[in-house]
Short mmCIF file of C-alpha atoms in Angstrom, two decimals:
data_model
loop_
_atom_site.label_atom_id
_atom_site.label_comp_id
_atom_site.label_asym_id
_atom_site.label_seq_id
_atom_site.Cartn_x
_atom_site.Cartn_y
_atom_site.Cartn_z
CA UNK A 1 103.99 123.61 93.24
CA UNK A 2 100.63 125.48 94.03
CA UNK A 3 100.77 128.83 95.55
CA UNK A 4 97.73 128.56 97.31
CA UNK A 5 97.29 130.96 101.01
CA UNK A 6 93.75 129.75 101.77
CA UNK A 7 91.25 126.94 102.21
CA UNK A 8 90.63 126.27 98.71
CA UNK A 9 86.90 126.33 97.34
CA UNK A 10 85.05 124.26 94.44
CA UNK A 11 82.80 125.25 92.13
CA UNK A 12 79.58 123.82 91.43
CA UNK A 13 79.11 121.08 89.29
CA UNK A 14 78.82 122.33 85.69
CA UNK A 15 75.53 121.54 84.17
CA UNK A 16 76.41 118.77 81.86
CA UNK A 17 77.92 116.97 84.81
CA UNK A 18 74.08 117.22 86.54
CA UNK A 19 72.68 115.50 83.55
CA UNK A 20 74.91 112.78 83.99
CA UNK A 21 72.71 112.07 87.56
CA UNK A 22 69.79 110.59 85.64
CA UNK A 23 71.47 109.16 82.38
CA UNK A 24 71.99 105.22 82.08
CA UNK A 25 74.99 103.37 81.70
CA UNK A 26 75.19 103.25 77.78
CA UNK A 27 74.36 107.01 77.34
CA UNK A 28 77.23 108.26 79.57
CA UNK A 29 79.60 105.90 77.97
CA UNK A 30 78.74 107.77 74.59
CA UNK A 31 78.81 111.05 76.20
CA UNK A 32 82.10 109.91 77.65
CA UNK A 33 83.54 108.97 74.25
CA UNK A 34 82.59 112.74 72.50
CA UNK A 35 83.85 114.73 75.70
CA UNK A 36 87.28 112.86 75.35
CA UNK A 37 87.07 113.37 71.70
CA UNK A 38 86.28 117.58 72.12
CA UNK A 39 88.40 117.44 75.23
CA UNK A 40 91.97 116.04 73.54
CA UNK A 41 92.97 119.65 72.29
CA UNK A 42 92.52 120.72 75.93
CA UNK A 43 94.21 117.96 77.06
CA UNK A 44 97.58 118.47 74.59
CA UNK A 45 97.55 121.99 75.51
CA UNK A 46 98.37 121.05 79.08
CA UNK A 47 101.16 118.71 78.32
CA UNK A 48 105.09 119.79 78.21
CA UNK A 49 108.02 119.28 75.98
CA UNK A 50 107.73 115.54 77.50
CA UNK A 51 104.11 114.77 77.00
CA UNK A 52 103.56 115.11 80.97
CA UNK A 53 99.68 115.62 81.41
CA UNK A 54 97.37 116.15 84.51
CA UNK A 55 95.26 112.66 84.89
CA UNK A 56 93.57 113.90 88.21
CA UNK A 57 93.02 117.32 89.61
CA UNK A 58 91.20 118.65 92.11
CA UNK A 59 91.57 122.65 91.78
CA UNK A 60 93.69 124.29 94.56
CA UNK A 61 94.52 120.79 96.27
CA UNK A 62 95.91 117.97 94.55
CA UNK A 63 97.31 117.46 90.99
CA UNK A 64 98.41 114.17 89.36
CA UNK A 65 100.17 113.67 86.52
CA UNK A 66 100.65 110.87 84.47
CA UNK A 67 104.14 109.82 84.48
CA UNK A 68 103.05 109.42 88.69
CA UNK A 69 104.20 112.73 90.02
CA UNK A 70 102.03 114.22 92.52
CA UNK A 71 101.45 117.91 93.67
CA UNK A 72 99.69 118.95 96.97
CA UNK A 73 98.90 123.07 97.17
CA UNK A 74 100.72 124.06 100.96
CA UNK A 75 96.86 125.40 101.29
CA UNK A 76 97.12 124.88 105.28
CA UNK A 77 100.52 125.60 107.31
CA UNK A 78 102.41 122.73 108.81
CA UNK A 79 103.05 123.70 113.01
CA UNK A 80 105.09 121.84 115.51
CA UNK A 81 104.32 119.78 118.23
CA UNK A 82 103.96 122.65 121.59
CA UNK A 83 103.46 122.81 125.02
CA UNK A 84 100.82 124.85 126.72
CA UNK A 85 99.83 125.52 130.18
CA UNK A 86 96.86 123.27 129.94
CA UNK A 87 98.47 120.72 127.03
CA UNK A 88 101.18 119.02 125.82
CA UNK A 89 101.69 117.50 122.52
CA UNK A 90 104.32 115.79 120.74
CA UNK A 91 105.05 113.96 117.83
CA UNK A 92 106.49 109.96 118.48
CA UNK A 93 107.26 107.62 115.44
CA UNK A 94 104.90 104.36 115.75
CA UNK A 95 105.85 102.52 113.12
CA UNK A 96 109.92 102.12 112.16
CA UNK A 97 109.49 100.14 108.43
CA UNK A 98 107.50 103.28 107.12
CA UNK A 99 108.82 106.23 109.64
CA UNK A 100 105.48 107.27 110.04
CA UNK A 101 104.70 109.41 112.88
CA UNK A 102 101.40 110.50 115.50
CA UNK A 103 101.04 113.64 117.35
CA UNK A 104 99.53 113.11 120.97
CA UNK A 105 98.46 115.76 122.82
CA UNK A 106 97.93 115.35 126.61
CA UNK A 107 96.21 117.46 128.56
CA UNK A 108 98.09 118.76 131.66
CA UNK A 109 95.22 119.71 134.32
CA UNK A 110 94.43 116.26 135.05
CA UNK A 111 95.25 113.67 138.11
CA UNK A 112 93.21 111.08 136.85
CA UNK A 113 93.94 108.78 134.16
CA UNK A 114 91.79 109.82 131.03
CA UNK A 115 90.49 107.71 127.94
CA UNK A 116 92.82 107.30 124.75
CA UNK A 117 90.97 108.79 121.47
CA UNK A 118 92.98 107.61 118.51
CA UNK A 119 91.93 110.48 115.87
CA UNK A 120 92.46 110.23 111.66
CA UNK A 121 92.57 112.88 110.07
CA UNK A 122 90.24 114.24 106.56
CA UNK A 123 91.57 114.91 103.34
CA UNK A 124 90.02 112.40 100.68
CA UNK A 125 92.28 109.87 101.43
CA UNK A 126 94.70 112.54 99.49
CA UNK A 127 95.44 115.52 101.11
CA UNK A 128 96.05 116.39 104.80
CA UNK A 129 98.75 115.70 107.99
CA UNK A 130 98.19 115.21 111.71
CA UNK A 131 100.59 118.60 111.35
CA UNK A 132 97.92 120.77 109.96
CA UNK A 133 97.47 123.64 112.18
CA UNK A 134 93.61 123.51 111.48
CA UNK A 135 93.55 119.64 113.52
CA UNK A 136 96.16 121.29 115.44
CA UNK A 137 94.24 123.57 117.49
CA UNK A 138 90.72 121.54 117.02
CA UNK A 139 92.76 118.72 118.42
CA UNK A 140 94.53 120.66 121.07
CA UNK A 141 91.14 121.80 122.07
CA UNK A 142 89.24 118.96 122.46
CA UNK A 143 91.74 116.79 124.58
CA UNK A 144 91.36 120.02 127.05
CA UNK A 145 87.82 120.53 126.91
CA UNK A 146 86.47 116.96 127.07
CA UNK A 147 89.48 115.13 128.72
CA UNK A 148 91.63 112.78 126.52
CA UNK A 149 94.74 111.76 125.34
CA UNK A 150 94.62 111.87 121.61
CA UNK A 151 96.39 110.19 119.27
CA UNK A 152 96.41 112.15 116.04
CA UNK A 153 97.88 109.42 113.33
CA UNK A 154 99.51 110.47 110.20
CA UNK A 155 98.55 107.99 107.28
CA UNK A 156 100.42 107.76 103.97
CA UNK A 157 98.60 109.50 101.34
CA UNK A 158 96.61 108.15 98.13
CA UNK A 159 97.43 107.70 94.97
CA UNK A 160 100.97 106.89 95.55
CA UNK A 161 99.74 104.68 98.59
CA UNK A 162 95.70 103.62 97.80
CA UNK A 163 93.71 101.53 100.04
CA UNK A 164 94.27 99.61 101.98
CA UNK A 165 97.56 101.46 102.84
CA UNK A 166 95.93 103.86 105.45
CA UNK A 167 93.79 100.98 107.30
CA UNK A 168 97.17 99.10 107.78
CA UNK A 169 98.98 102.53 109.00
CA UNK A 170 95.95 102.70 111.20
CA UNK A 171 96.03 98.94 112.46
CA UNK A 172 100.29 99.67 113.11
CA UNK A 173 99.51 102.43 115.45
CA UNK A 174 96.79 100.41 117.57
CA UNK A 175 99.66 98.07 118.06
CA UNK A 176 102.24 100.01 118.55
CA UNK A 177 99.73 101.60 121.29
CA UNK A 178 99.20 98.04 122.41
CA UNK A 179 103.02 97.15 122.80
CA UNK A 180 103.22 100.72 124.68
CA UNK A 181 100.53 99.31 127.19
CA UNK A 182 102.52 96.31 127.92
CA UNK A 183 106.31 97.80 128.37
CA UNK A 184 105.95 100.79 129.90
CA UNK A 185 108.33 102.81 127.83
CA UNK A 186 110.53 105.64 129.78
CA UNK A 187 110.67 107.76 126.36
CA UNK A 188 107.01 107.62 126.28
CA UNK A 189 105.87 107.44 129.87
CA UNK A 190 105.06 111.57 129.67
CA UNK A 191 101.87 110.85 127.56
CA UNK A 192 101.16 107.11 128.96
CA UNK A 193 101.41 107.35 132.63
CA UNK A 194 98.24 109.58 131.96
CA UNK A 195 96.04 106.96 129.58
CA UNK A 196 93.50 104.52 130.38
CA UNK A 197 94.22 102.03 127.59
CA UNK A 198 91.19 99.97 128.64
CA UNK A 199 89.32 103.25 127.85
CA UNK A 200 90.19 103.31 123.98
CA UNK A 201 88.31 105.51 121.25
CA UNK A 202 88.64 105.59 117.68
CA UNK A 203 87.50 108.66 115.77
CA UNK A 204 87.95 110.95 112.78
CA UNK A 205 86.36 113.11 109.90
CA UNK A 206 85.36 112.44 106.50
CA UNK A 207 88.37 109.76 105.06
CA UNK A 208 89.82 109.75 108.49
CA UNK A 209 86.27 108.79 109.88
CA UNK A 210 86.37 105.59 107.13
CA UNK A 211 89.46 104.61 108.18
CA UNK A 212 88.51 104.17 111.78
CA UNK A 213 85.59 102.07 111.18
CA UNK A 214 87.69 100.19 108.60
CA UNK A 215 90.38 99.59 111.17
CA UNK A 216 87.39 98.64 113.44
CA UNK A 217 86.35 96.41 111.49
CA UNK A 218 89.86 94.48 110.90
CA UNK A 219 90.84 95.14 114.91
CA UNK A 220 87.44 92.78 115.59
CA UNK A 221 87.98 90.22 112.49
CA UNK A 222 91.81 89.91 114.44
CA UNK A 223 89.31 89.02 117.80
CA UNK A 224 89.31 91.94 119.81
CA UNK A 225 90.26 90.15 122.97
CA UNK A 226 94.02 90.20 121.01
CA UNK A 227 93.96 93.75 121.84
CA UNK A 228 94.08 93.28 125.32
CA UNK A 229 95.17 95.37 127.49
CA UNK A 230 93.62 97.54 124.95
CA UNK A 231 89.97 97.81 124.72
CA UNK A 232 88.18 99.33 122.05
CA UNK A 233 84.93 100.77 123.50
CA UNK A 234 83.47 103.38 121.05
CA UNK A 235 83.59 105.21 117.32
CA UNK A 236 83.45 108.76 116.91
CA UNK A 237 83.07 108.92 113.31
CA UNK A 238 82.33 112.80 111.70
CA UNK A 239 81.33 112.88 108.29
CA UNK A 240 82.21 109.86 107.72
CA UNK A 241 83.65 109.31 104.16
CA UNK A 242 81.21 106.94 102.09
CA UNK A 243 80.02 106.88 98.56
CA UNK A 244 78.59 104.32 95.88
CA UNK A 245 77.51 104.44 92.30
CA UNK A 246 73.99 105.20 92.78
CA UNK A 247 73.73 108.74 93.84
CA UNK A 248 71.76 110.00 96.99
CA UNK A 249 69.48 112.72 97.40
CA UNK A 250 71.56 114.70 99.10
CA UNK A 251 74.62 114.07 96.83
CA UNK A 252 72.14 114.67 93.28
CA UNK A 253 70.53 117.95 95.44
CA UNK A 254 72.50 119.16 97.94
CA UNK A 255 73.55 123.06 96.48
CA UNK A 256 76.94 123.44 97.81
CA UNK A 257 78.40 127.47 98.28
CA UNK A 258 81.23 127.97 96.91
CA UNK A 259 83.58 127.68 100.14
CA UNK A 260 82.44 124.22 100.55
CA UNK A 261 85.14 121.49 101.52
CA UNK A 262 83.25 119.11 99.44
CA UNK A 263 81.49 118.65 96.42
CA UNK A 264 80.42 115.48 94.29
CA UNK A 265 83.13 116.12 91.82
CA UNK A 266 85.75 116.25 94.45
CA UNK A 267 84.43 113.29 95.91
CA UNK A 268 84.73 111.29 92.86
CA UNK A 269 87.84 112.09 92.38
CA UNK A 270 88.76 111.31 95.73
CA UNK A 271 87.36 107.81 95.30
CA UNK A 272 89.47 107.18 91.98
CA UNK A 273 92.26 108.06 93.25
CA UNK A 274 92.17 106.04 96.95
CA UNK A 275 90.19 102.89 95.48
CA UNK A 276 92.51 100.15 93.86
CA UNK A 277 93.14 100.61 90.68
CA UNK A 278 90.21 99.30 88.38
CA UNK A 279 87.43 99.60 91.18
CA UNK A 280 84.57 101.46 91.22
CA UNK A 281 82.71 102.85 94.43
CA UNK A 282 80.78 100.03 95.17
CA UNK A 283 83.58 98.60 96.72
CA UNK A 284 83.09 97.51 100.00
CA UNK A 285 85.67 100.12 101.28
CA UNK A 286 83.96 102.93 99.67
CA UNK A 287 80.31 101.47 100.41
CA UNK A 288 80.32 98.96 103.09
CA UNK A 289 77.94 95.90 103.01
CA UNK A 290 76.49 94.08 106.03
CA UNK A 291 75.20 91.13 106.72
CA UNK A 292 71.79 91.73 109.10
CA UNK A 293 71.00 88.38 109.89
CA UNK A 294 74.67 88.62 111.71
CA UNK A 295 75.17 90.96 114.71
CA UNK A 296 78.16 92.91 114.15
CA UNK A 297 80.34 93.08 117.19
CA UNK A 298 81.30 96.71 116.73
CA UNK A 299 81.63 98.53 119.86
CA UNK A 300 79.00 101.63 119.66
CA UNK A 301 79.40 104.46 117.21
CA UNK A 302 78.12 108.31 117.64
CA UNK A 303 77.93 109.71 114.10
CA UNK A 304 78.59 113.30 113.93
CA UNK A 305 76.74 114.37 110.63
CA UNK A 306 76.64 117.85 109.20
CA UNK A 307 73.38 118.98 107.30
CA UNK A 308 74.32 120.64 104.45
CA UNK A 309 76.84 117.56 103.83
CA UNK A 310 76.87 116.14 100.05
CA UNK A 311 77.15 113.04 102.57
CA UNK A 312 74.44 113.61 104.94
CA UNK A 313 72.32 110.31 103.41
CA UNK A 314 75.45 108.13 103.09
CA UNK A 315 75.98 109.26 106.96
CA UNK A 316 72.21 108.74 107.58
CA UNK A 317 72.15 105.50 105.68
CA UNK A 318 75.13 103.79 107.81
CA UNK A 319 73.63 104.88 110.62
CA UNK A 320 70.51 102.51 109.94
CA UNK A 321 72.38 99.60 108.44
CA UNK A 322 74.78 99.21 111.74
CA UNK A 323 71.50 99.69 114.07
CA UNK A 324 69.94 96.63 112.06
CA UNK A 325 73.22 94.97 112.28
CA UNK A 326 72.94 95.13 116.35
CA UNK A 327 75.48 98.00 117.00
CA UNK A 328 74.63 100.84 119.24
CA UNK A 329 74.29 104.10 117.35
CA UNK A 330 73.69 107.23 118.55
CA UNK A 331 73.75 109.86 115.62
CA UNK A 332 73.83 114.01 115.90
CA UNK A 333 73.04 116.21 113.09
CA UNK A 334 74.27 119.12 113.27
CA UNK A 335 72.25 122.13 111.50
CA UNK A 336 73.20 125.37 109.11
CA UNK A 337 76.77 123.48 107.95
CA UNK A 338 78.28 121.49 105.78
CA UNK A 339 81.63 119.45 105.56
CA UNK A 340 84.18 119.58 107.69
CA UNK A 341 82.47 122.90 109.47
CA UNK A 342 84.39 121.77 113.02
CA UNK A 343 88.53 122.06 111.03
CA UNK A 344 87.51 125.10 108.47
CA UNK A 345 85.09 127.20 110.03
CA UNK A 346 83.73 128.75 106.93
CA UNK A 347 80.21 129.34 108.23
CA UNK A 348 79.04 132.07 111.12
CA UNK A 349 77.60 128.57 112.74
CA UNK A 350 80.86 126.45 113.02
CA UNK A 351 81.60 127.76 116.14
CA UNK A 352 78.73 127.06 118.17
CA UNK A 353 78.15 123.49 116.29
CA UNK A 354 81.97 122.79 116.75
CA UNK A 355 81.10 123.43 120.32
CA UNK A 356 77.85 121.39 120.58
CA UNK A 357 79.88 118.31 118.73
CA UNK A 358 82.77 118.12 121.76
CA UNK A 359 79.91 118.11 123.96
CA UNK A 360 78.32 115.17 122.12
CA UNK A 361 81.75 113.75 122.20
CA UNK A 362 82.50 114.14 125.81
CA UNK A 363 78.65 113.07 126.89
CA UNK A 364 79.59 109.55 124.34
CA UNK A 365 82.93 109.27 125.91
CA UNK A 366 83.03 108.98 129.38
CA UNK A 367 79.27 107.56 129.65
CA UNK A 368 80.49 103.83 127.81
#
């Protein structure tokens, strides 16, 4: 295992990895062929006695090797579920067949019953737990400050789960929130006697922010009157997690400093490694295709989107194809950082922006 103690930084993309921006389909394939050619030394080098070798990597986070092992660097610590004058979390299992768990933090000043926000959590897809201390305290923090229940999920974890594996973890714990609506459980009335579940929010950053509008998507294909006494009445999505195979301005341009969460090489990986096997990123999961002769009947969406993001267009770009589709956006861009500023707070700015977002959320929330 990786020995890493910090949040992990990337390097910029090597020059020869630019050129590939503006070269066509038949030239990278050659390039392709003579890199693995001058690259198979490299690549023996790295195998053991048993011809184990690294297929994916992204430095200081995630290794994958080809006999399906998988390594994740302990780059953030793991902290339990506590309880705090002002909140309470704890961690309840929500769906038996996979023992996958949520961590739901309720805030203990109020009298009132508050909104539900059902959060994902970032991480490519990849990386990442509801238990890291960094969605910990953001988490913690924002169901004080705005007032909400959250629901933080924990999703299995690409590649040895790829898409659509996290949407259906996400679509179990709607309805296990659903079936907790209807019974009235004892063992969980200490977080539910204090929800609205006709007040319900799903929301997340980068990957976690594409599985929410994913699990959107199939909670309104399943006719969202199924839901009921849930209602689904707004996306929070931060960052959210899109790409394709045309490249963006701000994915081609966008100079990333070295502590960035995010670069375009980490992103593809990401992608190959979440995607089914033998898909590319125009996949509708990784760039999502609308129909705008066809109102959508998505509830309305506030996109959080960072400026310095290799994202920022993709973010941008969703935001107009939904408005054409007839879905209510609202969209805040936040200026001076880049991904995942509001969990890492790598930039002398991520404080006051992290601040300015939970006000955008809290304005969103309680004004649907």
């Amino acid at each position: 295992m990786f020995s890493i103690l910090q949040v992990p930084t990337f390097q910029l993309l090597p020059r020869e990895a630019k050129a590939l921006l503006n070269m066509d389909g038949a030239q990278v394939s050659n390039l392709r062929s003579m890199k693995l050619q001058n690259e198979s030394f490299n690549i023996d080098k790295r195998k053991d006695q048993h011809g184990i070798v690294v297929v994916e990597e992204i430095e200081g986070l995630i290794k994958v090797y080809n006999n399906g092992h998988v390594e994740r660097a302990p780059i953030v610590p793991n902290v339990p579920p506590v309880s705090l004058p002002d909140i309470t979390s704890k961690d309840v299992i929500f769906h038996n067949p996979t023992n996958l768990w949520s961590r739901i933090y309720v805030p203990n000043t109020s009298r009132n019953k508050l909104p539900l926000l059902v959060y994902f959590h970032g991480g490519g897809f990849s990386v990442g737990s509801a238990a890291w201390k960094c969605y910990h305290d953001f988490l913690s923090t924002l169901a004080s400050k705005i007032g909400v229940v959250v629901m933080s999920v924990n999703y299995r974890l690409a590649p040895e789960n790829r898409l659509p594996a996290a949407y259906d973890d996400g679509f179990h714990a709607i309805m296990w929130l659903k079936n907790q609506a209807m019974v009235n459980s004892k063992e969980q009335y200490w977080w539910s006697s204090k929800c609205n579940f006709s007040n319900m929010f799903l929301s997340g950053d980068s990957a976690g922010a594409n599985i929410a509008y994913h699990v959107s998507i199939r909670l309104n294909s399943n006719n969202n009157n199924n839901l009921k006494p849930l209602c689904l009445k707004g996306l929070i999505l931060i960052q959210p997690f899109f790409g394709g195979e045309s490249r963006t301005h701000s994915e081609k341009y966008s100079v990333q400093p070295s502590y960035s969460a995010l670069n375009l090489s980490a992103s593809d990986t990401y992608w190959r490694m979440a995607l089914p096997v033998g898909s590319n990123r125009d996949h509708p999961w990784c760039r999502p295709r609308f129909n705008s002769n066809n109102n959508m009947k998505l509830p309305s969406v506030l996109i959080c989107i960072s400026e310095m993001d290799i994202l920022k267009d993709r973010n941008l770009e969703i935001c107009s194809v939904l408005a054409d589709a007839g879905v209510k956006v609202e969209k805040q861009v936040y200026k001076g950082v880049g991904h995942a500023f509001h969990i890492l707070h790598n930039s002398p700015l991520s404080h006051p922006r992290t601040q300015d977002m939970m006000s955008h959320m809290k304005a969103f929330i309680h004004n649907q």
